[in-house]
Structure formats: C-alpha cells, structure tokens
mmCIF file of C-alpha atoms in Angstrom:
data_model
loop_
_atom_site.group_PDB
_atom_site.id
_atom_site.type_symbol
_atom_site.label_atom_id
_atom_site.label_comp_id
_atom_site.label_asym_id
_atom_site.label_seq_id
_atom_site.Cartn_x
_atom_site.Cartn_y
_atom_site.Cartn_z
ATOM 1 C CA LYS A 9 -43.375 -29.596 -26.788
ATOM 2 C CA LEU A 10 -41.491 -32.690 -25.677
ATOM 3 C CA ASP A 11 -44.221 -33.917 -23.319
ATOM 4 C CA ASP A 12 -46.549 -34.262 -26.315
ATOM 5 C CA THR A 13 -46.002 -37.944 -26.916
ATOM 6 C CA SER A 14 -48.909 -38.384 -29.313
ATOM 7 C CA TYR A 15 -46.443 -38.948 -32.179
ATOM 8 C CA ALA A 16 -44.029 -41.167 -30.237
ATOM 9 C CA ALA A 17 -43.260 -44.466 -31.961
ATOM 10 C CA CYS A 18 -42.666 -46.091 -28.563
ATOM 11 C CA LEU A 19 -46.381 -45.872 -27.776
ATOM 12 C CA ARG A 20 -47.277 -48.297 -30.555
ATOM 13 C CA SER A 21 -46.593 -51.149 -28.131
ATOM 14 C CA LYS A 22 -48.386 -49.667 -25.116
ATOM 15 C CA LYS A 23 -51.479 -51.858 -25.538
ATOM 16 C CA ARG A 24 -49.333 -55.005 -25.605
ATOM 17 C CA PRO A 25 -46.000 -54.131 -23.988
ATOM 18 C CA ASP A 26 -43.015 -56.409 -23.970
ATOM 19 C CA LYS A 27 -42.306 -58.523 -20.882
ATOM 20 C CA VAL A 28 -39.207 -56.443 -20.119
ATOM 21 C CA ILE A 29 -41.276 -53.252 -19.906
ATOM 22 C CA HIS A 30 -43.543 -54.988 -17.388
ATOM 23 C CA GLU A 31 -40.449 -56.031 -15.408
ATOM 24 C CA LEU A 32 -39.009 -52.507 -15.427
ATOM 25 C CA ALA A 33 -42.295 -51.011 -14.250
ATOM 26 C CA GLU A 34 -42.670 -53.619 -11.501
ATOM 27 C CA HIS A 35 -39.067 -53.046 -10.409
ATOM 28 C CA HIS A 36 -40.119 -49.475 -9.626
ATOM 29 C CA GLY A 37 -43.360 -50.506 -7.913
ATOM 30 C CA LYS A 38 -45.592 -49.596 -10.843
ATOM 31 C CA LYS A 39 -47.919 -51.321 -13.264
ATOM 32 C CA VAL A 40 -47.488 -50.669 -16.968
ATOM 33 C CA SER A 41 -51.096 -49.500 -17.112
ATOM 34 C CA ASP A 42 -50.253 -46.792 -14.554
ATOM 35 C CA LEU A 43 -47.282 -45.400 -16.490
ATOM 36 C CA THR A 44 -47.679 -42.026 -18.153
ATOM 37 C CA ASN A 45 -46.817 -41.889 -21.834
ATOM 38 C CA VAL A 46 -43.506 -40.261 -20.945
ATOM 39 C CA GLU A 47 -42.712 -43.014 -18.423
ATOM 40 C CA PHE A 48 -43.747 -45.704 -20.884
ATOM 41 C CA CYS A 49 -41.453 -44.277 -23.571
ATOM 42 C CA ALA A 50 -38.579 -44.117 -21.069
ATOM 43 C CA ALA A 51 -39.262 -47.738 -20.067
ATOM 44 C CA HIS A 52 -39.294 -48.643 -23.781
ATOM 45 C CA VAL A 53 -35.842 -47.081 -24.262
ATOM 46 C CA GLY A 54 -34.659 -48.676 -21.003
ATOM 47 C CA ALA A 55 -35.800 -52.086 -22.286
ATOM 48 C CA MET A 56 -33.766 -51.606 -25.474
ATOM 49 C CA CYS A 57 -30.710 -50.586 -23.450
ATOM 50 C CA LYS A 58 -31.167 -53.605 -21.179
ATOM 51 C CA ALA A 59 -31.407 -55.900 -24.214
ATOM 52 C CA GLY A 60 -28.224 -54.419 -25.656
ATOM 53 C CA LEU A 61 -26.422 -54.963 -22.385
ATOM 54 C CA GLY A 62 -27.639 -58.541 -22.271
ATOM 55 C CA GLY A 63 -26.068 -59.179 -25.652
ATOM 56 C CA LEU A 64 -22.814 -57.452 -24.722
ATOM 57 C CA GLU A 65 -22.487 -59.483 -21.549
ATOM 58 C CA LEU A 66 -22.800 -62.882 -23.218
ATOM 59 C CA PRO A 67 -19.502 -64.801 -23.066
ATOM 60 C CA SER A 68 -19.613 -65.280 -26.830
ATOM 61 C CA SER A 69 -20.402 -61.630 -27.568
ATOM 62 C CA LYS A 70 -18.420 -59.887 -30.258
ATOM 63 C CA GLY A 71 -20.581 -56.779 -29.978
ATOM 64 C CA ARG A 72 -19.299 -53.337 -29.089
ATOM 65 C CA ALA A 73 -20.995 -50.462 -27.314
ATOM 66 C CA VAL A 74 -20.546 -47.170 -29.138
ATOM 67 C CA ASN A 75 -20.997 -43.824 -27.450
ATOM 68 C CA TYR A 76 -23.385 -41.725 -29.542
ATOM 69 C CA ALA A 77 -21.214 -38.654 -28.935
ATOM 70 C CA THR A 78 -18.386 -40.303 -30.919
ATOM 71 C CA LEU A 79 -20.505 -40.760 -34.029
ATOM 72 C CA PRO A 80 -20.192 -40.581 -36.947
ATOM 73 C CA GLU A 81 -16.392 -40.381 -36.869
ATOM 74 C CA ALA A 82 -16.074 -43.544 -34.776
ATOM 75 C CA ILE A 83 -17.456 -45.538 -37.705
ATOM 76 C CA TRP A 84 -14.493 -44.949 -39.994
ATOM 77 C CA GLU A 85 -11.876 -44.163 -37.352
ATOM 78 C CA THR A 86 -12.467 -47.099 -34.987
ATOM 79 C CA ILE A 87 -15.375 -49.424 -35.705
ATOM 80 C CA LEU A 88 -14.542 -50.393 -39.282
ATOM 81 C CA PRO A 89 -10.748 -50.677 -38.855
ATOM 82 C CA GLN A 90 -10.607 -52.183 -35.351
ATOM 83 C CA HIS A 91 -13.819 -54.168 -34.992
ATOM 84 C CA PHE A 92 -14.455 -55.260 -38.582
ATOM 85 C CA LYS A 93 -10.800 -55.103 -39.741
ATOM 86 C CA ILE A 94 -11.756 -52.945 -42.719
ATOM 87 C CA SER A 95 -9.252 -50.334 -43.750
ATOM 88 C CA PHE A 96 -9.466 -47.706 -46.418
ATOM 89 C CA SER A 97 -6.797 -47.382 -49.067
ATOM 90 C CA GLU A 98 -6.427 -45.154 -52.097
ATOM 91 C CA ASP A 99 -8.529 -47.692 -54.016
ATOM 92 C CA THR A 100 -11.402 -47.471 -51.529
ATOM 93 C CA LYS A 101 -11.105 -43.774 -50.684
ATOM 94 C CA SER A 102 -14.246 -42.964 -52.677
ATOM 95 C CA MET A 103 -16.249 -45.357 -50.470
ATOM 96 C CA LEU A 104 -14.962 -43.585 -47.397
ATOM 97 C CA GLU A 105 -15.927 -40.209 -48.821
ATOM 98 C CA ARG A 106 -19.409 -41.538 -49.654
ATOM 99 C CA LEU A 107 -19.758 -42.867 -46.099
ATOM 100 C CA LYS A 108 -18.782 -39.489 -44.686
ATOM 101 C CA GLY A 109 -21.252 -37.763 -46.994
ATOM 102 C CA LEU A 110 -24.080 -40.096 -45.971
ATOM 103 C CA SER A 111 -23.366 -39.376 -42.327
ATOM 104 C CA GLN A 112 -24.309 -35.749 -42.890
ATOM 105 C CA VAL A 113 -27.972 -36.391 -43.775
ATOM 106 C CA TYR A 114 -30.944 -37.707 -41.820
ATOM 107 C CA SER A 115 -31.464 -41.388 -42.469
ATOM 108 C CA LYS A 116 -35.150 -41.423 -41.578
ATOM 109 C CA GLY A 117 -38.067 -39.628 -43.158
ATOM 110 C CA PHE A 118 -39.508 -38.562 -39.813
ATOM 111 C CA ARG A 119 -41.305 -35.247 -40.170
ATOM 112 C CA GLY A 120 -39.951 -34.618 -43.648
ATOM 113 C CA ARG A 121 -36.263 -34.722 -42.713
ATOM 114 C CA ALA A 122 -35.293 -37.565 -45.051
ATOM 115 C CA ASN A 123 -32.164 -36.710 -47.039
ATOM 116 C CA LYS A 124 -31.851 -33.306 -45.398
ATOM 117 C CA GLU A 125 -28.719 -32.095 -43.674
ATOM 118 C CA TRP A 126 -28.277 -33.649 -40.235
ATOM 119 C CA VAL A 127 -27.987 -31.148 -37.400
ATOM 120 C CA GLU A 128 -26.786 -32.080 -33.907
ATOM 121 C CA ASP A 129 -29.656 -31.435 -31.525
ATOM 122 C CA SER A 130 -28.836 -33.394 -28.363
ATOM 123 C CA GLU A 131 -27.973 -30.258 -26.402
ATOM 124 C CA ARG A 132 -31.207 -28.521 -27.427
ATOM 125 C CA LYS A 133 -33.219 -31.580 -26.390
ATOM 126 C CA GLN A 134 -31.485 -31.586 -22.994
ATOM 127 C CA GLU A 135 -32.336 -27.924 -22.518
ATOM 128 C CA VAL A 136 -36.039 -28.354 -23.271
ATOM 129 C CA ALA A 137 -36.557 -31.671 -21.458
ATOM 130 C CA THR A 138 -39.294 -31.288 -18.872
ATOM 131 C CA PRO A 139 -38.966 -32.459 -15.258
ATOM 132 C CA ALA A 140 -41.253 -35.400 -16.115
ATOM 133 C CA ILE A 141 -38.941 -36.475 -18.939
ATOM 134 C CA ARG A 142 -35.850 -36.097 -16.773
ATOM 135 C CA GLU A 143 -37.383 -38.123 -13.940
ATOM 136 C CA ALA A 144 -38.585 -40.886 -16.255
ATOM 137 C CA ALA A 145 -35.159 -41.084 -17.905
ATOM 138 C CA LYS A 146 -33.451 -41.210 -14.515
ATOM 139 C CA LEU A 147 -35.744 -43.998 -13.372
ATOM 140 C CA PHE A 148 -35.919 -46.230 -16.440
ATOM 141 C CA ILE A 149 -32.880 -45.421 -18.629
ATOM 142 C CA GLN A 150 -29.993 -44.050 -16.582
ATOM 143 C CA PRO A 151 -28.877 -47.294 -14.878
ATOM 144 C CA TYR A 152 -28.568 -49.063 -18.241
ATOM 145 C CA PHE A 153 -27.088 -46.030 -19.966
ATOM 146 C CA GLU A 154 -24.325 -45.859 -17.353
ATOM 147 C CA GLN A 155 -23.541 -49.542 -17.871
ATOM 148 C CA LEU A 156 -23.445 -49.032 -21.634
ATOM 149 C CA GLN A 157 -21.098 -46.081 -21.103
ATOM 150 C CA ARG A 158 -18.738 -48.342 -19.145
ATOM 151 C CA HIS A 159 -18.875 -50.923 -21.943
ATOM 152 C CA SER A 160 -18.112 -48.283 -24.562
ATOM 153 C CA LYS A 161 -14.989 -47.222 -22.649
ATOM 154 C CA LYS A 162 -13.934 -50.806 -22.094
ATOM 155 C CA THR A 163 -14.138 -51.584 -25.800
ATOM 156 C CA MET A 164 -12.368 -48.323 -26.748
ATOM 157 C CA ILE A 165 -15.017 -47.386 -29.317
#
C-alpha cells in the first residue's frame, strides 16, 4: 500500500527537517509538524526539485535537466556525447555495452532488488497512487517538476 510510509527514507529527516521543507510547508499555510507522512515525503521531494532548479538557474550552471522518461538511453545517446563530449568508437564499444547492461539492473539493494532485472513501474505507481498522494504531489512537487520539465526541453536532453 503506497500510503504506508513507515519504510520511506524521506521520513528520516522529519524530526529535524531542512529549512526548505519548512519554507514549502509555510508557503502552503502549514507547519511541518502538521504535515502527514505523505505530505512530508512530497515536501522532501519538492525540496530536492527546488534545489536542482536553483543549481540549473545559476548563471554559471553547466548542469542539465534530464527527463526520467528518456532514461537510460539518453545517457549514451545525448548526455555523454553532447554534454560531456564523450563518444563511443569501436575501441570503446565494450564500455558502451557494459553501460547498457548495467542500466538493466536495479542499482540499489532496496527490498532485495540489488542486481536484479530493472522493470519499469512508473505507470503502475501512477495507477495505485491514492488521492492523498496525488494531492500532496500536486501541492509540493508539481510546480517544480513542471519547471524541471521546461529545463529538460530547453537543454534538449
């Protein structure tokens, strides 16, 4: 059940939340202490998105926003060749194949999935998201997500 946040890593900081989480809660007329676990986790993700935007909007920024839906292919098709100026030749083809192979397994050991085949599950998560999750995401994440989406189109990655 997605509303069961007892395992959520974002709650580790609930006793001493970051200043940005306080700001996000206050922006919506709430105190951090009044946020549900679901709202707190959404504010946590919103704070990360806001921080990313802050970095992207610096005049000296060389960062790029990457739409999750374009991964992992964007890594070798766009990010490495265009952003990092790394191209793959016959000599480095084995590295490219290794990179593609690594992209097919879970990178984290969460719930025993380490080194197991990665399966796209974004659509399933959307389908089972509760109204509370949807509302919290709309409130705390969506404005920053939309800005990140615009950045990802602007940078063509």
